[in-house]
PDB file of C-alpha atoms and ligand atoms in Angstrom:
ATOM      1  CA  MET E   1     -13.297-150.670  53.654  1.00 45.00           C
ATOM      2  CA  LYS E   2     -15.199-153.877  54.291  1.00 45.00           C
ATOM      3  CA  LYS E   3     -18.266-152.258  52.805  1.00 49.00           C
ATOM      4  CA  ILE E   4     -16.470-151.315  49.582  1.00 48.00           C
ATOM      5  CA  PHE E   5     -15.062-154.804  49.233  1.00 46.00           C
ATOM      6  CA  LEU E   6     -18.484-156.335  49.660  1.00 44.00           C
ATOM      7  CA  PHE E   7     -19.906-153.893  47.145  1.00 45.00           C
ATOM      8  CA  MET E   8     -17.268-154.843  44.595  1.00 45.00           C
ATOM      9  CA  LEU E   9     -17.961-158.526  45.145  1.00 43.00           C
ATOM     10  CA  LEU E  10     -21.620-157.903  44.481  1.00 42.00           C
ATOM     11  CA  CYS E  11     -20.712-155.923  41.364  1.00 41.00           C
ATOM     12  CA  VAL E  12     -18.691-158.756  39.953  1.00 41.00           C
ATOM     13  CA  ALA E  13     -21.402-161.283  40.768  1.00 39.00           C
ATOM     14  CA  SER E  14     -24.203-159.342  39.105  1.00 41.00           C
ATOM     15  CA  ALA E  15     -22.108-158.492  36.055  1.00 38.00           C
ATOM     16  CA  CYS E  16     -21.223-162.147  35.552  1.00 40.00           C
ATOM     17  CA  ALA E  17     -24.864-163.108  35.784  1.00 41.00           C
ATOM     18  CA  ALA E  18     -25.804-160.402  33.305  1.00 42.00           C
ATOM     19  CA  GLY E  19     -23.323-161.671  30.747  1.00 55.00           C
ATOM     20  CA  GLU E  20     -22.336-159.084  28.182  1.00 72.00           C
ATOM     21  CA  VAL E  21     -21.947-155.524  29.419  1.00 78.00           C
ATOM     22  CA  ALA E  22     -24.087-152.934  27.658  1.00 80.00           C
ATOM     23  CA  VAL E  23     -22.257-149.653  27.096  1.00 83.00           C
ATOM     24  CA  LEU E  24     -24.391-146.630  27.828  1.00 86.00           C
ATOM     25  CA  THR E  25     -23.899-143.574  25.601  1.00 83.00           C
ATOM     26  CA  GLU E  26     -25.478-140.163  25.075  1.00 84.00           C
ATOM     27  CA  THR E  27     -28.407-141.895  23.372  1.00 83.00           C
ATOM     28  CA  PRO E  28     -31.153-142.706  25.896  1.00 87.00           C
ATOM     29  CA  VAL E  29     -32.090-146.352  26.452  1.00 90.00           C
ATOM     30  CA  ALA E  30     -35.373-147.530  28.005  1.00 91.00           C
ATOM     31  CA  GLU E  31     -33.646-149.596  30.696  1.00 91.00           C
ATOM     32  CA  PHE E  32     -30.061-149.675  31.865  1.00 90.00           C
ATOM     33  CA  ALA E  33     -28.835-152.059  34.562  1.00 88.00           C
ATOM     34  CA  LEU E  34     -26.008-150.904  36.810  1.00 86.00           C
ATOM     35  CA  PRO E  35     -23.349-153.353  38.038  1.00 82.00           C
ATOM     36  CA  ASP E  36     -25.268-153.701  41.329  1.00 80.00           C
ATOM     37  CA  GLY E  37     -28.417-154.720  39.437  1.00 82.00           C
ATOM     38  CA  LYS E  38     -30.260-151.435  39.954  1.00 86.00           C
ATOM     39  CA  VAL E  39     -32.233-150.590  36.803  1.00 90.00           C
ATOM     40  CA  LEU E  40     -32.415-147.005  35.513  1.00 91.00           C
ATOM     41  CA  LYS E  41     -35.269-145.966  33.224  1.00 92.00           C
ATOM     42  CA  ASN E  42     -34.634-143.806  30.133  1.00 91.00           C
ATOM     43  CA  ALA E  43     -30.968-143.442  30.982  1.00 91.00           C
ATOM     44  CA  PHE E  44     -28.261-141.679  29.027  1.00 88.00           C
ATOM     45  CA  VAL E  45     -24.783-140.299  29.645  1.00 86.00           C
ATOM     46  CA  TRP E  46     -25.097-136.630  30.444  1.00 83.00           C
ATOM     47  CA  ARG E  47     -21.399-135.928  30.935  1.00 81.00           C
ATOM     48  CA  ARG E  48     -18.214-137.813  31.522  1.00 80.00           C
ATOM     49  CA  ASN E  49     -14.933-137.064  33.197  1.00 76.00           C
ATOM     50  CA  SER E  50     -11.828-138.932  34.189  1.00 73.00           C
ATOM     51  CA  GLU E  51     -13.598-140.234  37.306  1.00 77.00           C
ATOM     52  CA  GLY E  52     -16.670-141.677  35.685  1.00 82.00           C
ATOM     53  CA  LEU E  53     -20.002-141.043  33.995  1.00 84.00           C
ATOM     54  CA  MET E  54     -22.889-138.898  35.119  1.00 84.00           C
ATOM     55  CA  ILE E  55     -26.035-140.677  34.034  1.00 88.00           C
ATOM     56  CA  VAL E  56     -29.389-138.943  33.862  1.00 86.00           C
ATOM     57  CA  HIS E  57     -32.518-141.086  34.162  1.00 89.00           C
ATOM     58  CA  ASP E  58     -36.210-140.774  34.986  1.00 89.00           C
ATOM     59  CA  ASP E  59     -35.624-140.623  38.735  1.00 84.00           C
ATOM     60  CA  GLY E  60     -32.653-138.310  38.735  1.00 82.00           C
ATOM     61  CA  GLN E  61     -28.917-138.750  38.340  1.00 80.00           C
ATOM     62  CA  GLU E  62     -26.451-141.521  39.016  1.00 82.00           C
ATOM     63  CA  PHE E  63     -22.683-141.294  38.997  1.00 82.00           C
ATOM     64  CA  LEU E  64     -20.981-144.385  37.628  1.00 85.00           C
ATOM     65  CA  ASN E  65     -17.557-144.313  39.233  1.00 81.00           C
ATOM     66  CA  PHE E  66     -14.902-145.938  37.028  1.00 81.00           C
ATOM     67  CA  LYS E  67     -12.894-146.917  40.112  1.00 76.00           C
ATOM     68  CA  LEU E  68     -15.701-149.120  41.350  1.00 75.00           C
ATOM     69  CA  LEU E  69     -16.396-150.900  38.078  1.00 80.00           C
ATOM     70  CA  PRO E  70     -15.746-154.625  37.754  1.00 76.00           C
ATOM     71  CA  ALA E  71     -13.123-155.725  35.221  1.00 76.00           C
ATOM     72  CA  ASP E  72     -15.479-156.619  32.356  1.00 77.00           C
ATOM     73  CA  TRP E  73     -17.245-153.280  32.724  1.00 80.00           C
ATOM     74  CA  ARG E  74     -13.889-151.555  32.645  1.00 78.00           C
ATOM     75  CA  SER E  75     -12.932-153.164  29.359  1.00 76.00           C
ATOM     76  CA  ALA E  76     -16.412-152.579  27.884  1.00 77.00           C
ATOM     77  CA  TYR E  77     -15.996-148.859  28.615  1.00 77.00           C
ATOM     78  CA  GLY E  78     -12.567-148.792  27.026  1.00 73.00           C
ATOM     79  CA  LEU E  79     -10.755-148.445  30.319  1.00 73.00           C
ATOM     80  CA  ASP E  80      -7.623-150.476  30.591  1.00 65.00           C
ATOM     81  CA  PRO E  81      -8.519-153.507  32.743  1.00 57.00           C
ATOM     82  CA  SER E  82      -4.880-153.759  33.802  1.00 56.00           C
ATOM     83  CA  GLU E  83      -5.074-150.300  35.345  1.00 52.00           C
ATOM     84  CA  ALA E  84      -6.007-151.794  38.658  1.00 46.00           C
ATOM     85  CA  PRO E  85      -8.974-150.037  40.148  1.00 45.00           C
ATOM     86  CA  ALA E  86      -7.773-151.072  43.602  1.00 45.00           C
ATOM     87  CA  ASN E  87      -5.150-148.337  43.792  1.00 45.00           C
ATOM     88  CA  GLY E  88      -7.910-145.849  43.050  1.00 46.00           C
ATOM     89  CA  LYS E  89      -6.018-144.030  40.311  1.00 52.00           C
ATOM     90  CA  VAL E  90      -6.049-144.464  36.556  1.00 55.00           C
ATOM     91  CA  GLU E  91      -2.801-143.459  34.881  1.00 73.00           C
ATOM     92  CA  ARG E  92      -3.618-140.204  33.154  1.00 82.00           C
ATOM     93  CA  ARG E  93      -1.573-138.430  30.579  1.00 87.00           C
ATOM     94  CA  HIS E  94      -0.532-134.926  31.663  1.00 88.00           C
ATOM     95  CA  ASP E  95      -3.095-132.431  30.378  1.00 90.00           C
ATOM     96  CA  GLN E  96      -0.477-130.237  28.732  1.00 90.00           C
ATOM     97  CA  TYR E  97      -2.899-127.963  26.871  1.00 93.00           C
ATOM     98  CA  LEU E  98      -5.660-128.008  29.494  1.00 92.00           C
ATOM     99  CA  ILE E  99      -8.129-129.587  27.095  1.00 94.00           C
ATOM    100  CA  TYR E 100      -9.571-132.519  29.066  1.00 91.00           C
ATOM    101  CA  PRO E 101     -12.563-130.539  30.339  1.00 90.00           C
ATOM    102  CA  ILE E 102     -13.189-129.429  26.731  1.00 94.00           C
ATOM    103  CA  LEU E 103     -12.694-132.940  25.390  1.00 93.00           C
ATOM    104  CA  MET E 104     -15.387-134.121  27.756  1.00 90.00           C
ATOM    105  CA  LYS E 105     -17.916-131.926  25.971  1.00 91.00           C
ATOM    106  CA  LEU E 106     -17.157-133.075  22.400  1.00 94.00           C
ATOM    107  CA  LYS E 107     -20.450-134.355  21.083  1.00 93.00           C
ATOM    108  CA  GLY E 108     -20.134-137.879  19.724  1.00 94.00           C
ATOM    109  CA  LEU E 109     -16.689-138.615  21.144  1.00 94.00           C
ATOM    110  CA  SER E 110     -16.919-142.208  22.341  1.00 91.00           C
ATOM    111  CA  PRO E 111     -16.175-143.096  25.977  1.00 89.00           C
ATOM    112  CA  GLU E 112     -13.356-145.275  24.642  1.00 89.00           C
ATOM    113  CA  SER E 113     -11.878-142.293  22.832  1.00 93.00           C
ATOM    114  CA  TYR E 114     -12.108-140.027  25.853  1.00 92.00           C
ATOM    115  CA  SER E 115     -10.451-142.642  27.979  1.00 90.00           C
ATOM    116  CA  PHE E 116      -7.756-143.292  25.355  1.00 92.00           C
ATOM    117  CA  TYR E 117      -6.820-139.675  24.605  1.00 95.00           C
ATOM    118  CA  THR E 118      -6.475-138.852  28.286  1.00 92.00           C
ATOM    119  CA  SER E 119      -4.443-141.960  29.112  1.00 91.00           C
ATOM    120  CA  LYS E 120      -0.721-142.563  28.906  1.00 89.00           C
ATOM    121  CA  ARG E 121      -1.373-145.032  26.080  1.00 91.00           C
ATOM    122  CA  TYR E 122      -1.921-142.051  23.803  1.00 94.00           C
ATOM    123  CA  LYS E 123       1.363-140.596  22.539  1.00 92.00           C
ATOM    124  CA  GLY E 124       0.113-137.344  21.014  1.00 93.00           C
ATOM    125  CA  ASP E 125       0.068-138.422  17.350  1.00 93.00           C
ATOM    126  CA  ALA E 126      -3.478-137.166  16.777  1.00 94.00           C
ATOM    127  CA  ASP E 127      -2.970-133.823  18.529  1.00 95.00           C
ATOM    128  CA  ASN E 128      -3.792-132.005  15.304  1.00 94.00           C
ATOM    129  CA  LEU E 129      -7.319-133.427  15.389  1.00 95.00           C
ATOM    130  CA  LEU E 130      -7.578-133.241  19.153  1.00 96.00           C
ATOM    131  CA  LEU E 131      -6.538-129.595  19.478  1.00 96.00           C
ATOM    132  CA  SER E 132      -8.573-128.503  16.449  1.00 96.00           C
ATOM    133  CA  GLY E 133     -11.641-130.221  17.875  1.00 97.00           C
ATOM    134  CA  CYS E 134     -11.132-128.494  21.202  1.00 97.00           C
ATOM    135  CA  ALA E 135     -10.645-125.153  19.416  1.00 97.00           C
ATOM    136  CA  LEU E 136     -14.037-125.590  17.718  1.00 97.00           C
ATOM    137  CA  GLN E 137     -15.677-126.606  20.992  1.00 96.00           C
ATOM    138  CA  SER E 138     -14.186-123.501  22.620  1.00 96.00           C
ATOM    139  CA  LEU E 139     -15.848-121.389  19.925  1.00 96.00           C
ATOM    140  CA  LEU E 140     -19.182-123.005  20.772  1.00 96.00           C
ATOM    141  CA  ASP E 141     -18.488-122.276  24.443  1.00 94.00           C
ATOM    142  CA  GLU E 142     -17.784-118.629  23.500  1.00 93.00           C
ATOM    143  CA  ASN E 143     -14.282-118.982  24.887  1.00 94.00           C
ATOM    144  CA  PHE E 144     -12.706-117.290  21.880  1.00 93.00           C
ATOM    145  CA  SER E 145      -9.309-116.673  23.422  1.00 94.00           C
ATOM    146  CA  LYS E 146      -8.933-120.389  24.169  1.00 95.00           C
ATOM    147  CA  ALA E 147      -9.999-121.218  20.604  1.00 96.00           C
ATOM    148  CA  LEU E 148      -7.382-118.868  19.181  1.00 94.00           C
ATOM    149  CA  ARG E 149      -4.666-120.208  21.461  1.00 94.00           C
ATOM    150  CA  LEU E 150      -5.366-123.848  20.578  1.00 95.00           C
ATOM    151  CA  ASN E 151      -5.481-122.982  16.894  1.00 94.00           C
ATOM    152  CA  GLU E 152      -2.096-121.251  17.180  1.00 93.00           C
ATOM    153  CA  ILE E 153      -0.622-124.356  18.776  1.00 93.00           C
ATOM    154  CA  VAL E 154      -1.927-126.440  15.857  1.00 93.00           C
ATOM    155  CA  ALA E 155      -0.371-123.998  13.365  1.00 92.00           C
ATOM    156  CA  GLU E 156       2.957-124.138  15.178  1.00 92.00           C
ATOM    157  CA  ARG E 157       3.135-127.880  15.641  1.00 92.00           C
ATOM    158  CA  PHE E 158       1.582-128.907  12.330  1.00 90.00           C
ATOM    159  CA  PRO E 159       2.614-126.228   9.824  1.00 88.00           C
ATOM    160  CA  ASP E 160       1.850-128.500   6.851  1.00 85.00           C
ATOM    161  CA  ASP E 161      -1.675-129.421   7.850  1.00 78.00           C
ATOM    162  CA  GLY E 162      -2.593-125.824   8.414  1.00 65.00           C
ATOM    163  CA  ARG E 163      -4.794-124.389  11.057  1.00 74.00           C
ATOM    164  CA  LEU E 164      -8.531-123.917  10.941  1.00 86.00           C
ATOM    165  CA  GLU E 165      -9.573-120.623   9.396  1.00 90.00           C
ATOM    166  CA  LEU E 166     -11.535-119.470  12.413  1.00 92.00           C
ATOM    167  CA  LYS E 167     -12.592-116.231  10.756  1.00 90.00           C
ATOM    168  CA  ASP E 168     -14.444-118.215   8.075  1.00 93.00           C
ATOM    169  CA  LEU E 169     -16.666-119.526  10.840  1.00 96.00           C
ATOM    170  CA  PHE E 170     -18.048-116.069  11.544  1.00 96.00           C
ATOM    171  CA  SER E 171     -20.402-113.914   9.508  1.00 96.00           C
ATOM    172  CA  VAL E 172     -20.901-110.182   9.718  1.00 96.00           C
ATOM    173  CA  CYS E 173     -23.645-109.219  12.142  1.00 96.00           C
ATOM    174  CA  GLU E 174     -26.524-107.930  10.041  1.00 95.00           C
ATOM    175  CA  ARG E 175     -28.129-106.081  12.910  1.00 95.00           C
ATOM    176  CA  CYS E 176     -25.193-103.682  13.370  1.00 95.00           C
ATOM    177  CA  LYS E 177     -23.546-104.185   9.952  1.00 95.00           C
ATOM    178  CA  GLY E 178     -20.436-105.387  11.715  1.00 95.00           C
ATOM    179  CA  GLU E 179     -20.012-102.212  13.788  1.00 95.00           C
ATOM    180  CA  GLY E 180     -20.661-103.879  17.118  1.00 95.00           C
ATOM    181  CA  ILE E 181     -22.686-100.853  18.153  1.00 95.00           C
ATOM    182  CA  ARG E 182     -26.111 -99.523  17.297  1.00 94.00           C
ATOM    183  CA  THR E 183     -27.212 -95.928  17.194  1.00 93.00           C
ATOM    184  CA  PHE E 184     -30.649 -94.753  18.286  1.00 93.00           C
ATOM    185  CA  ALA E 185     -32.240 -91.331  18.546  1.00 96.00           C
ATOM    186  CA  CYS E 186     -31.647 -89.996  22.062  1.00 96.00           C
ATOM    187  CA  LYS E 187     -34.744 -90.640  24.150  1.00 94.00           C
ATOM    188  CA  ALA E 188     -34.282 -87.473  26.251  1.00 93.00           C
ATOM    189  CA  CYS E 189     -34.321 -85.036  23.321  1.00 95.00           C
ATOM    190  CA  SER E 190     -36.019 -87.265  20.707  1.00 94.00           C
ATOM    191  CA  GLY E 191     -32.945 -86.883  18.543  1.00 95.00           C
ATOM    192  CA  SER E 192     -32.883 -83.085  18.396  1.00 96.00           C
ATOM    193  CA  GLY E 193     -29.770 -82.746  20.575  1.00 96.00           C
ATOM    194  CA  LYS E 194     -31.340 -79.741  22.274  1.00 96.00           C
ATOM    195  CA  CYS E 195     -31.891 -79.377  25.991  1.00 96.00           C
ATOM    196  CA  GLU E 196     -35.527 -80.304  26.589  1.00 93.00           C
ATOM    197  CA  LYS E 197     -35.926 -77.824  29.453  1.00 92.00           C
ATOM    198  CA  CYS E 198     -34.823 -74.683  27.602  1.00 92.00           C
ATOM    199  CA  GLY E 199     -35.440 -75.787  24.049  1.00 93.00           C
ATOM    200  CA  GLY E 200     -31.767 -75.302  23.238  1.00 94.00           C
ATOM    201  CA  LYS E 201     -31.583 -71.623  24.191  1.00 93.00           C
ATOM    202  CA  GLY E 202     -29.528 -72.098  27.344  1.00 93.00           C
ATOM    203  CA  THR E 203     -31.855 -69.763  29.239  1.00 91.00           C
ATOM    204  CA  ARG E 204     -35.441 -70.039  30.352  1.00 87.00           C
ATOM    205  CA  ALA E 205     -38.133 -67.979  31.936  1.00 83.00           C
ATOM    206  CA  ALA E 206     -38.154 -67.968  35.725  1.00 79.00           C
ATOM    207  CA  ALA E 207     -41.326 -69.350  37.283  1.00 75.00           C
ATOM    208  CA  LEU E 208     -42.322 -66.141  39.113  1.00 77.00           C
ATOM    209  CA  ASN E 209     -41.451 -63.126  37.023  1.00 77.00           C
ATOM    210  CA  ASP E 210     -40.773 -64.264  33.475  1.00 75.00           C
ATOM    211  CA  GLU E 211     -37.187 -63.061  33.786  1.00 83.00           C
ATOM    212  CA  LEU E 212     -34.720 -65.063  31.710  1.00 86.00           C
ATOM    213  CA  VAL E 213     -32.501 -67.250  33.851  1.00 89.00           C
ATOM    214  CA  HIS E 214     -29.578 -69.494  33.144  1.00 90.00           C
ATOM    215  CA  CYS E 215     -30.815 -73.092  32.399  1.00 93.00           C
ATOM    216  CA  THR E 216     -29.431 -75.267  35.171  1.00 92.00           C
ATOM    217  CA  PHE E 217     -30.421 -78.459  33.389  1.00 93.00           C
ATOM    218  CA  CYS E 218     -27.930 -77.963  30.536  1.00 95.00           C
ATOM    219  CA  ARG E 219     -25.732 -75.487  32.453  1.00 94.00           C
ATOM    220  CA  GLY E 220     -26.545 -72.896  29.867  1.00 94.00           C
ATOM    221  CA  SER E 221     -25.134 -74.834  26.934  1.00 95.00           C
ATOM    222  CA  GLY E 222     -28.516 -75.532  25.356  1.00 95.00           C
ATOM    223  CA  LYS E 223     -27.354 -79.039  24.585  1.00 96.00           C
ATOM    224  CA  CYS E 224     -29.173 -82.164  25.719  1.00 96.00           C
ATOM    225  CA  PRO E 225     -27.158 -83.378  28.734  1.00 95.00           C
ATOM    226  CA  LYS E 226     -28.014 -87.025  27.996  1.00 94.00           C
ATOM    227  CA  CYS E 227     -26.413 -87.164  24.548  1.00 94.00           C
ATOM    228  CA  GLY E 228     -24.157 -84.129  24.753  1.00 94.00           C
ATOM    229  CA  GLY E 229     -26.017 -82.548  21.850  1.00 95.00           C
ATOM    230  CA  SER E 230     -25.407 -85.307  19.294  1.00 95.00           C
ATOM    231  CA  GLY E 231     -29.053 -86.414  19.381  1.00 95.00           C
ATOM    232  CA  GLU E 232     -27.804 -90.025  19.328  1.00 95.00           C
ATOM    233  CA  GLN E 233     -27.589 -92.743  21.860  1.00 93.00           C
ATOM    234  CA  ILE E 234     -25.001 -95.438  21.183  1.00 92.00           C
ATOM    235  CA  VAL E 235     -25.485 -98.911  22.608  1.00 93.00           C
ATOM    236  CA  GLN E 236     -23.635-102.180  22.219  1.00 94.00           C
ATOM    237  CA  CYS E 237     -25.275-104.497  19.692  1.00 95.00           C
ATOM    238  CA  HIS E 238     -27.139-107.208  21.584  1.00 94.00           C
ATOM    239  CA  GLU E 239     -27.155-109.588  18.648  1.00 94.00           C
ATOM    240  CA  CYS E 240     -23.367-109.965  18.452  1.00 94.00           C
ATOM    241  CA  LYS E 241     -22.513-108.729  21.969  1.00 92.00           C
ATOM    242  CA  GLY E 242     -20.515-105.922  20.421  1.00 93.00           C
ATOM    243  CA  ARG E 243     -18.243-108.182  18.385  1.00 93.00           C
ATOM    244  CA  GLY E 244     -19.669-107.184  15.022  1.00 95.00           C
ATOM    245  CA  LYS E 245     -19.675-110.800  13.946  1.00 95.00           C
ATOM    246  CA  ILE E 246     -21.696-113.893  14.652  1.00 96.00           C
ATOM    247  CA  LEU E 247     -20.462-117.438  15.043  1.00 96.00           C
ATOM    248  CA  GLU E 248     -21.948-119.735  12.431  1.00 96.00           C
ATOM    249  CA  GLN E 249     -22.828-122.602  14.741  1.00 96.00           C
ATOM    250  CA  ASP E 250     -23.944-124.929  11.941  1.00 96.00           C
ATOM    251  CA  LYS E 251     -20.584-124.640  10.201  1.00 96.00           C
ATOM    252  CA  VAL E 252     -18.712-125.203  13.471  1.00 97.00           C
ATOM    253  CA  ASN E 253     -20.842-128.217  14.370  1.00 97.00           C
ATOM    254  CA  ALA E 254     -20.348-129.731  10.911  1.00 96.00           C
ATOM    255  CA  GLN E 255     -16.546-129.379  11.087  1.00 96.00           C
ATOM    256  CA  LEU E 256     -16.515-130.639  14.652  1.00 96.00           C
ATOM    257  CA  ALA E 257     -18.558-133.727  13.721  1.00 97.00           C
ATOM    258  CA  ILE E 258     -15.954-134.642  11.091  1.00 96.00           C
ATOM    259  CA  LEU E 259     -13.070-134.208  13.542  1.00 96.00           C
ATOM    260  CA  VAL E 260     -14.821-136.262  16.221  1.00 97.00           C
ATOM    261  CA  GLU E 261     -15.427-139.031  13.710  1.00 97.00           C
ATOM    262  CA  GLU E 262     -11.727-139.019  12.819  1.00 96.00           C
ATOM    263  CA  LEU E 263     -10.776-139.062  16.508  1.00 97.00           C
ATOM    264  CA  ASN E 264     -13.013-142.071  17.141  1.00 96.00           C
ATOM    265  CA  ALA E 265     -11.589-143.831  14.082  1.00 97.00           C
ATOM    266  CA  PHE E 266      -8.008-143.130  15.170  1.00 96.00           C
ATOM    267  CA  GLN E 267      -8.726-144.566  18.605  1.00 95.00           C
ATOM    268  CA  LYS E 268     -10.328-147.706  17.117  1.00 95.00           C
ATOM    269  CA  ALA E 269      -7.262-148.266  14.946  1.00 94.00           C
ATOM    270  CA  GLN E 270      -4.998-148.453  18.019  1.00 90.00           C
TER     271      GLN E 270
HETATM  272 ZN1   ZN K 301     -24.099-106.738  15.948  1.00 86.23          ZN
HETATM  273 ZN1   ZN K 302     -30.299 -85.991  23.657  1.00 86.23          ZN
HETATM  274 ZN1   ZN K 303     -31.110 -76.191  28.944  1.00 86.23          ZN
END
């Protein structure tokens, strides 16, 4: 306990000496000084969560714990300075739609926005943007069921604004023409469909006396046992993972960038 207190004192002292607090973002900076004076080279925010920021720098990683930040750092990072760090808990809004982990990944969402939208100060009035943004991010994460669910919630709660047309964000897979499967000639029979051991006759000459015997390989059917006589081998399309369609990432990213911009603007207007 004593140690923590001392550490916090030091934090405050160094921050005061440093004057204005520089806010680190996803864009790397050559030098970034922590509250304790330690300088990180080529630092940037790699990910953020409700507890703090994970910073990546030349010598590794550093977790900047919000709880341990001095007051001016807290306000610089958009955290409510009145939410006393001493009690160790920031008042979080209930994550009703389980989107906070998704929100954390939204490219370009400011730390202030993340902090605002997950705090009790936010009353849900931008949920249309928030849920739509998380639906798009879920598409990028290939969590399609989550994307659909979030989009349904938007449609239900905001019938006038309309939901995203998720299907417009996919194109038909050219590799499989939208089938999700691809057909190749069977390797065992080279596409003939005939049993390779008996040539399709169902019988073959015995090794010793040339007598015709039942072909055990195809059980006398004459059909290739690998493909059942179709001569085809059907495999799932690798390109689209069997979905028949491909997510158009550029389109998704473009729409997401607009939503994130609106989310940041909404937060600033508060
Ligand atoms: Zn395909
Ligand atoms: Zn075959
Ligand atoms: Zn055979």
